Coordinates of C-alpha atoms and ligand atoms in Angstrom, one line a residue:
M1 CA 85.4 135.6 10.1
V2 CA 83.0 136.9 12.7
E3 CA 81.4 140.3 13.3
K4 CA 80.6 141.7 16.7
M5 CA 76.9 142.2 17.1
G6 CA 76.0 144.0 20.3
H7 CA 74.4 140.6 21.1
S8 CA 75.7 137.7 23.2
M9 CA 76.5 135.8 20.0
R10 CA 78.5 136.9 17.0
A11 CA 77.4 136.5 13.4
K12 CA 79.5 134.1 11.5
R13 CA 80.2 135.5 8.0
S14 CA 81.6 132.2 6.9
L15 CA 78.1 130.8 7.4
G16 CA 76.4 133.7 5.6
Q17 CA 74.8 135.0 8.8
N18 CA 73.0 138.2 7.9
F19 CA 70.0 138.2 10.2
L20 CA 66.7 139.9 9.3
V21 CA 65.9 142.6 11.7
D22 CA 63.2 144.6 9.8
G23 CA 59.8 143.3 10.9
N24 CA 58.1 144.6 7.8
Y25 CA 60.2 142.3 5.6
V26 CA 59.8 139.4 8.0
S27 CA 56.0 139.8 7.6
K28 CA 56.2 140.2 3.9
I29 CA 58.2 137.0 3.5
V30 CA 55.9 135.0 5.9
N31 CA 52.8 136.4 4.1
A32 CA 54.2 135.1 0.8
V33 CA 54.2 131.6 2.4
H34 CA 50.4 131.9 3.0
P35 CA 50.8 129.9 6.3
E36 CA 47.9 127.8 7.3
K37 CA 47.2 126.7 10.8
D38 CA 48.9 123.3 11.7
E39 CA 50.6 122.8 8.3
V40 CA 54.2 121.9 8.2
V41 CA 56.7 124.5 7.0
I42 CA 60.4 123.6 6.5
E43 CA 62.7 126.5 7.3
I44 CA 66.4 126.4 6.1
G45 CA 68.8 128.4 8.3
P46 CA 66.5 129.8 11.0
G47 CA 69.4 131.7 12.5
R48 CA 68.1 133.8 15.4
G49 CA 64.5 132.9 14.5
A50 CA 63.1 136.1 13.0
L51 CA 61.1 134.1 10.4
T52 CA 60.6 131.2 12.7
R53 CA 58.8 133.2 15.4
E54 CA 56.4 134.8 12.9
L55 CA 55.6 131.4 11.3
L56 CA 54.9 129.9 14.7
D57 CA 52.7 132.9 15.6
R58 CA 50.6 132.1 12.5
G59 CA 50.0 128.6 13.9
V60 CA 52.2 126.5 11.7
K61 CA 54.6 123.6 12.6
V62 CA 58.2 124.6 11.8
L63 CA 60.7 122.0 10.9
A64 CA 64.0 123.9 10.8
I65 CA 67.4 122.8 9.3
E66 CA 70.3 124.8 10.8
L67 CA 74.0 124.1 10.2
D68 CA 75.3 126.2 13.2
R69 CA 74.7 124.1 16.3
E70 CA 75.6 127.1 18.5
L71 CA 72.3 128.7 17.5
V72 CA 70.2 125.7 18.5
P73 CA 69.9 126.1 22.3
Q74 CA 68.5 129.7 21.9
L75 CA 66.2 128.6 19.1
R76 CA 64.8 125.8 21.3
D77 CA 64.5 128.1 24.3
D78 CA 62.6 130.7 22.3
N79 CA 60.4 128.4 20.3
G80 CA 60.2 125.0 21.9
G81 CA 57.3 126.0 24.2
T82 CA 54.9 126.2 21.3
G83 CA 55.2 122.4 20.9
R84 CA 55.3 123.1 17.1
F85 CA 59.1 123.6 16.6
I86 CA 61.7 121.1 15.6
V87 CA 65.3 122.0 14.7
V88 CA 67.8 119.6 13.2
V89 CA 71.5 120.3 12.8
A90 CA 72.3 119.5 9.2
D91 CA 73.7 121.0 6.0
A92 CA 70.7 122.0 3.8
S93 CA 72.7 121.4 0.6
E94 CA 72.7 117.7 1.5
A95 CA 69.8 117.1 3.8
D96 CA 67.4 114.4 2.8
I97 CA 64.1 116.3 3.2
R98 CA 61.9 113.2 2.5
K99 CA 63.6 111.4 5.3
L100 CA 63.2 114.3 7.7
L101 CA 59.5 114.6 6.9
D102 CA 59.0 110.9 7.3
Q103 CA 60.8 111.0 10.6
F104 CA 58.9 113.9 12.2
Y105 CA 55.7 114.3 10.2
P106 CA 55.0 111.0 8.5
E107 CA 51.5 112.1 7.6
T108 CA 52.8 115.0 5.5
P109 CA 53.5 114.1 1.8
T110 CA 54.5 117.6 0.8
A111 CA 55.4 120.7 2.8
K112 CA 56.1 124.3 2.1
L113 CA 59.7 125.6 2.5
V114 CA 61.0 129.1 3.3
A115 CA 64.5 130.3 3.6
N116 CA 66.6 133.4 3.9
L117 CA 69.5 131.6 2.3
P118 CA 73.1 131.9 3.3
Y119 CA 74.6 133.5 0.1
Y120 CA 77.8 131.5 0.1
I121 CA 76.0 128.3 -0.6
S122 CA 72.7 129.4 -2.1
T123 CA 73.1 128.0 -5.6
A124 CA 74.2 124.6 -4.2
I125 CA 71.2 124.6 -1.9
L126 CA 69.0 125.5 -4.9
Q127 CA 70.3 122.7 -7.0
H128 CA 69.7 120.3 -4.1
L129 CA 66.2 121.6 -3.7
A130 CA 65.5 120.9 -7.4
N131 CA 66.4 117.3 -6.6
E132 CA 64.3 117.2 -3.5
R133 CA 61.3 119.1 -4.9
H134 CA 58.9 116.2 -5.0
C135 CA 58.2 116.5 -1.3
L136 CA 57.8 120.2 -1.5
S137 CA 54.7 122.1 -2.5
D138 CA 55.8 125.8 -2.6
L139 CA 59.1 127.5 -1.8
V140 CA 59.7 131.1 -0.8
L141 CA 63.4 131.8 -1.0
M142 CA 65.5 134.9 -0.5
F143 CA 68.8 135.1 -2.5
Q144 CA 71.2 137.8 -3.3
R145 CA 69.6 139.8 -6.1
E146 CA 72.2 138.8 -8.7
V147 CA 71.2 135.2 -8.2
V148 CA 67.5 136.0 -8.7
E149 CA 68.4 138.0 -11.9
R150 CA 70.3 134.9 -13.1
I151 CA 67.5 132.4 -12.4
T152 CA 64.8 134.7 -13.9
A153 CA 66.9 135.7 -17.0
K154 CA 64.8 135.4 -20.2
P155 CA 66.2 134.0 -23.5
G156 CA 68.6 136.5 -25.1
N157 CA 69.7 137.9 -21.7
S158 CA 73.4 137.2 -21.2
E159 CA 72.7 136.4 -17.5
R160 CA 70.9 133.2 -18.7
G161 CA 72.9 130.1 -17.9
Y162 CA 72.9 126.5 -16.8
L163 CA 71.2 127.4 -13.4
T164 CA 68.4 129.3 -15.2
V165 CA 67.5 126.4 -17.4
L166 CA 67.7 123.9 -14.6
V167 CA 65.5 126.0 -12.4
E168 CA 63.0 126.6 -15.2
A169 CA 62.8 122.8 -15.9
A170 CA 62.3 122.1 -12.2
F171 CA 60.0 124.9 -11.0
A172 CA 57.6 127.6 -12.1
V173 CA 59.4 130.8 -10.9
E174 CA 57.9 134.0 -9.8
R175 CA 60.0 137.0 -8.6
L176 CA 58.3 138.6 -5.6
F177 CA 60.1 141.6 -4.2
D178 CA 63.5 143.0 -3.3
V179 CA 64.9 143.6 0.2
P180 CA 67.5 146.3 0.9
P181 CA 70.7 145.8 2.9
E182 CA 69.4 147.8 5.8
A183 CA 66.9 145.1 6.6
F184 CA 69.8 142.9 8.0
R185 CA 72.4 142.8 10.7
P186 CA 75.2 142.7 9.9
R187 CA 74.3 144.6 6.8
P188 CA 75.4 142.9 3.6
K189 CA 76.8 145.0 0.8
I190 CA 74.2 143.9 -1.7
W191 CA 70.4 143.8 -2.2
S192 CA 68.4 140.6 -1.8
S193 CA 65.4 139.3 -3.7
V194 CA 62.6 136.9 -2.8
V195 CA 61.2 134.4 -5.3
R196 CA 58.5 131.8 -5.2
L197 CA 59.2 128.4 -6.8
I198 CA 56.5 125.9 -7.5
P199 CA 57.8 122.5 -8.2
K200 CA 57.1 120.8 -11.5
P201 CA 56.4 117.1 -11.7
T202 CA 59.1 114.6 -12.5
G203 CA 60.7 115.2 -15.9
P204 CA 63.9 116.0 -17.7
A205 CA 65.1 118.2 -14.8
D206 CA 65.6 114.9 -12.9
D207 CA 67.8 113.4 -15.6
A208 CA 71.6 113.6 -15.3
A209 CA 71.7 113.5 -19.1
F210 CA 69.5 116.6 -19.4
R211 CA 71.7 118.5 -17.0
R212 CA 74.8 117.4 -19.0
L213 CA 73.2 118.6 -22.2
V214 CA 72.5 122.0 -20.8
S215 CA 75.9 122.2 -19.1
S216 CA 77.7 121.4 -22.3
G217 CA 75.6 123.9 -24.3
F218 CA 76.8 126.6 -21.9
S219 CA 80.4 125.4 -21.5
Q220 CA 81.8 128.4 -23.4
K221 CA 79.3 131.2 -23.4
R222 CA 80.8 133.0 -26.4
K223 CA 80.8 130.0 -28.6
T224 CA 77.8 128.8 -30.7
L225 CA 75.7 126.0 -29.5
A226 CA 77.0 123.6 -32.2
N227 CA 80.5 124.3 -31.2
N228 CA 79.9 123.7 -27.6
L229 CA 77.9 120.6 -28.1
K230 CA 80.5 119.1 -30.4
A231 CA 82.7 118.2 -27.4
A232 CA 80.0 115.9 -26.0
Y233 CA 77.9 114.7 -29.0
P234 CA 79.1 113.2 -32.3
E235 CA 76.8 115.2 -34.7
P236 CA 75.0 118.0 -32.8
T237 CA 74.2 119.9 -36.0
V238 CA 71.9 117.1 -37.2
A239 CA 70.0 117.1 -33.9
L240 CA 69.9 120.9 -33.9
A241 CA 68.4 120.9 -37.4
D242 CA 65.9 118.2 -36.5
A243 CA 64.9 120.4 -33.5
G244 CA 64.5 123.4 -35.7
I245 CA 67.3 125.3 -33.9
D246 CA 69.9 127.3 -35.9
P247 CA 73.3 125.7 -34.9
K248 CA 74.9 129.2 -34.9
R249 CA 72.7 130.4 -32.0
R250 CA 74.2 130.7 -28.5
A251 CA 72.9 128.7 -25.6
E252 CA 71.6 131.8 -23.8
T253 CA 69.1 132.4 -26.6
L254 CA 67.3 129.0 -26.2
E255 CA 63.9 128.8 -24.5
L256 CA 63.2 125.9 -22.1
S257 CA 60.9 124.3 -24.7
E258 CA 63.8 124.3 -27.2
W259 CA 66.2 122.6 -24.7
L260 CA 63.5 120.0 -24.0
R261 CA 63.0 119.4 -27.8
L262 CA 66.8 119.0 -28.3
Y263 CA 67.1 116.7 -25.3
A264 CA 64.3 114.5 -26.6
L265 CA 66.2 114.2 -29.9
L266 CA 69.6 113.6 -28.3
A267 CA 68.5 111.5 -25.4
D268 CA 69.3 108.2 -27.2
R269 CA 72.7 109.4 -28.3
I270 CA 73.8 110.6 -24.8
E271 CA 75.8 108.2 -22.6
P272 CA 73.8 107.4 -19.5
Ligands
LIG1 N1 66.5 133.0 8.9 C1 67.4 133.9 9.6 C2 66.9 135.3 9.3 O1 66.2 135.5 8.3 O2 67.3 136.2 10.1 C3 68.9 133.7 9.3 C4 69.3 133.9 7.9 S1 71.0 133.8 7.6 C5 71.1 134.7 6.0 C6 71.4 132.2 7.0 C7 71.3 131.1 8.1 O3 71.6 129.8 7.5 C8 72.2 131.2 9.2 O4 71.5 130.9 10.4 C9 73.3 130.2 9.0 O5 73.9 129.6 10.2 C10 72.5 129.1 8.3 N2 73.3 128.2 7.4 C11 74.4 128.5 6.8 N3 74.8 127.5 6.0 C12 73.8 126.5 6.1 C13 73.7 125.2 5.5 N4 74.6 124.7 4.7 N5 72.6 124.5 5.9 C14 71.7 125.0 6.8 N6 71.8 126.3 7.3 C15 72.9 127.0 7.0

């Protein structure tokens, strides 16, 4: 579905195109990136280039990943003259970021990343970025506010789920600020929130077995941890007791450190 924009191009709702039009929020997001002259910043979904232009004005090199090829000629016209703008057409939920950096900026071991994420695919992109985090140093991401509430939900909060634990295992998370619907065209129905993610080193978040453990723990949110784990592990109550975790607890009450303890105890018993 498309929406008329009073602009030569139409916004494609199917691609989550809600463009930032409020310069104050553009500056706030770019300030959060702390751009330094000549560093490389990866931008997912540059759209019409609101964040891109501000990043380039601050002297950085922008490596943009945009799925909608129709936006690319205008992006190149507007920004190519700086000599610091590269845009590739790709799906950010699958893009090999290491390969892109090696191709365009081989001297850059890690880069910052910024994105006003398309909502329809933001959790898939986030899970992909958890896998790709070793070539990233600092991520400033805008999501719909519900997603940020989910990924920052503390133990005991019913919003806490698989995505929360995966993100905590992969990143240090800091909620920055909220952005109202009026800051976008077309205007979304919901508020957005911006978070900073700082990648953690390689660890359980990279293991398929850890992800399976957390996913089975949350498989039925009303059930106890022991009941959920039973489907995937022969004697979960023994491991839970060894980890000092009451088997009657629900998955949403566990802290990251408890998941990690349980994983260490179950690791040998999980099929690879
Ligand atoms: N950054 C611009 C801004 O702040 O105004 C645009 C943000 S808009 C919410 C999301 C952008 O992501 C759109 O330009 C859309 O075409 C692009 N996009 C959608 N799906 C994508 C995907 N899978 N990979 C890369 N970009 C995508």
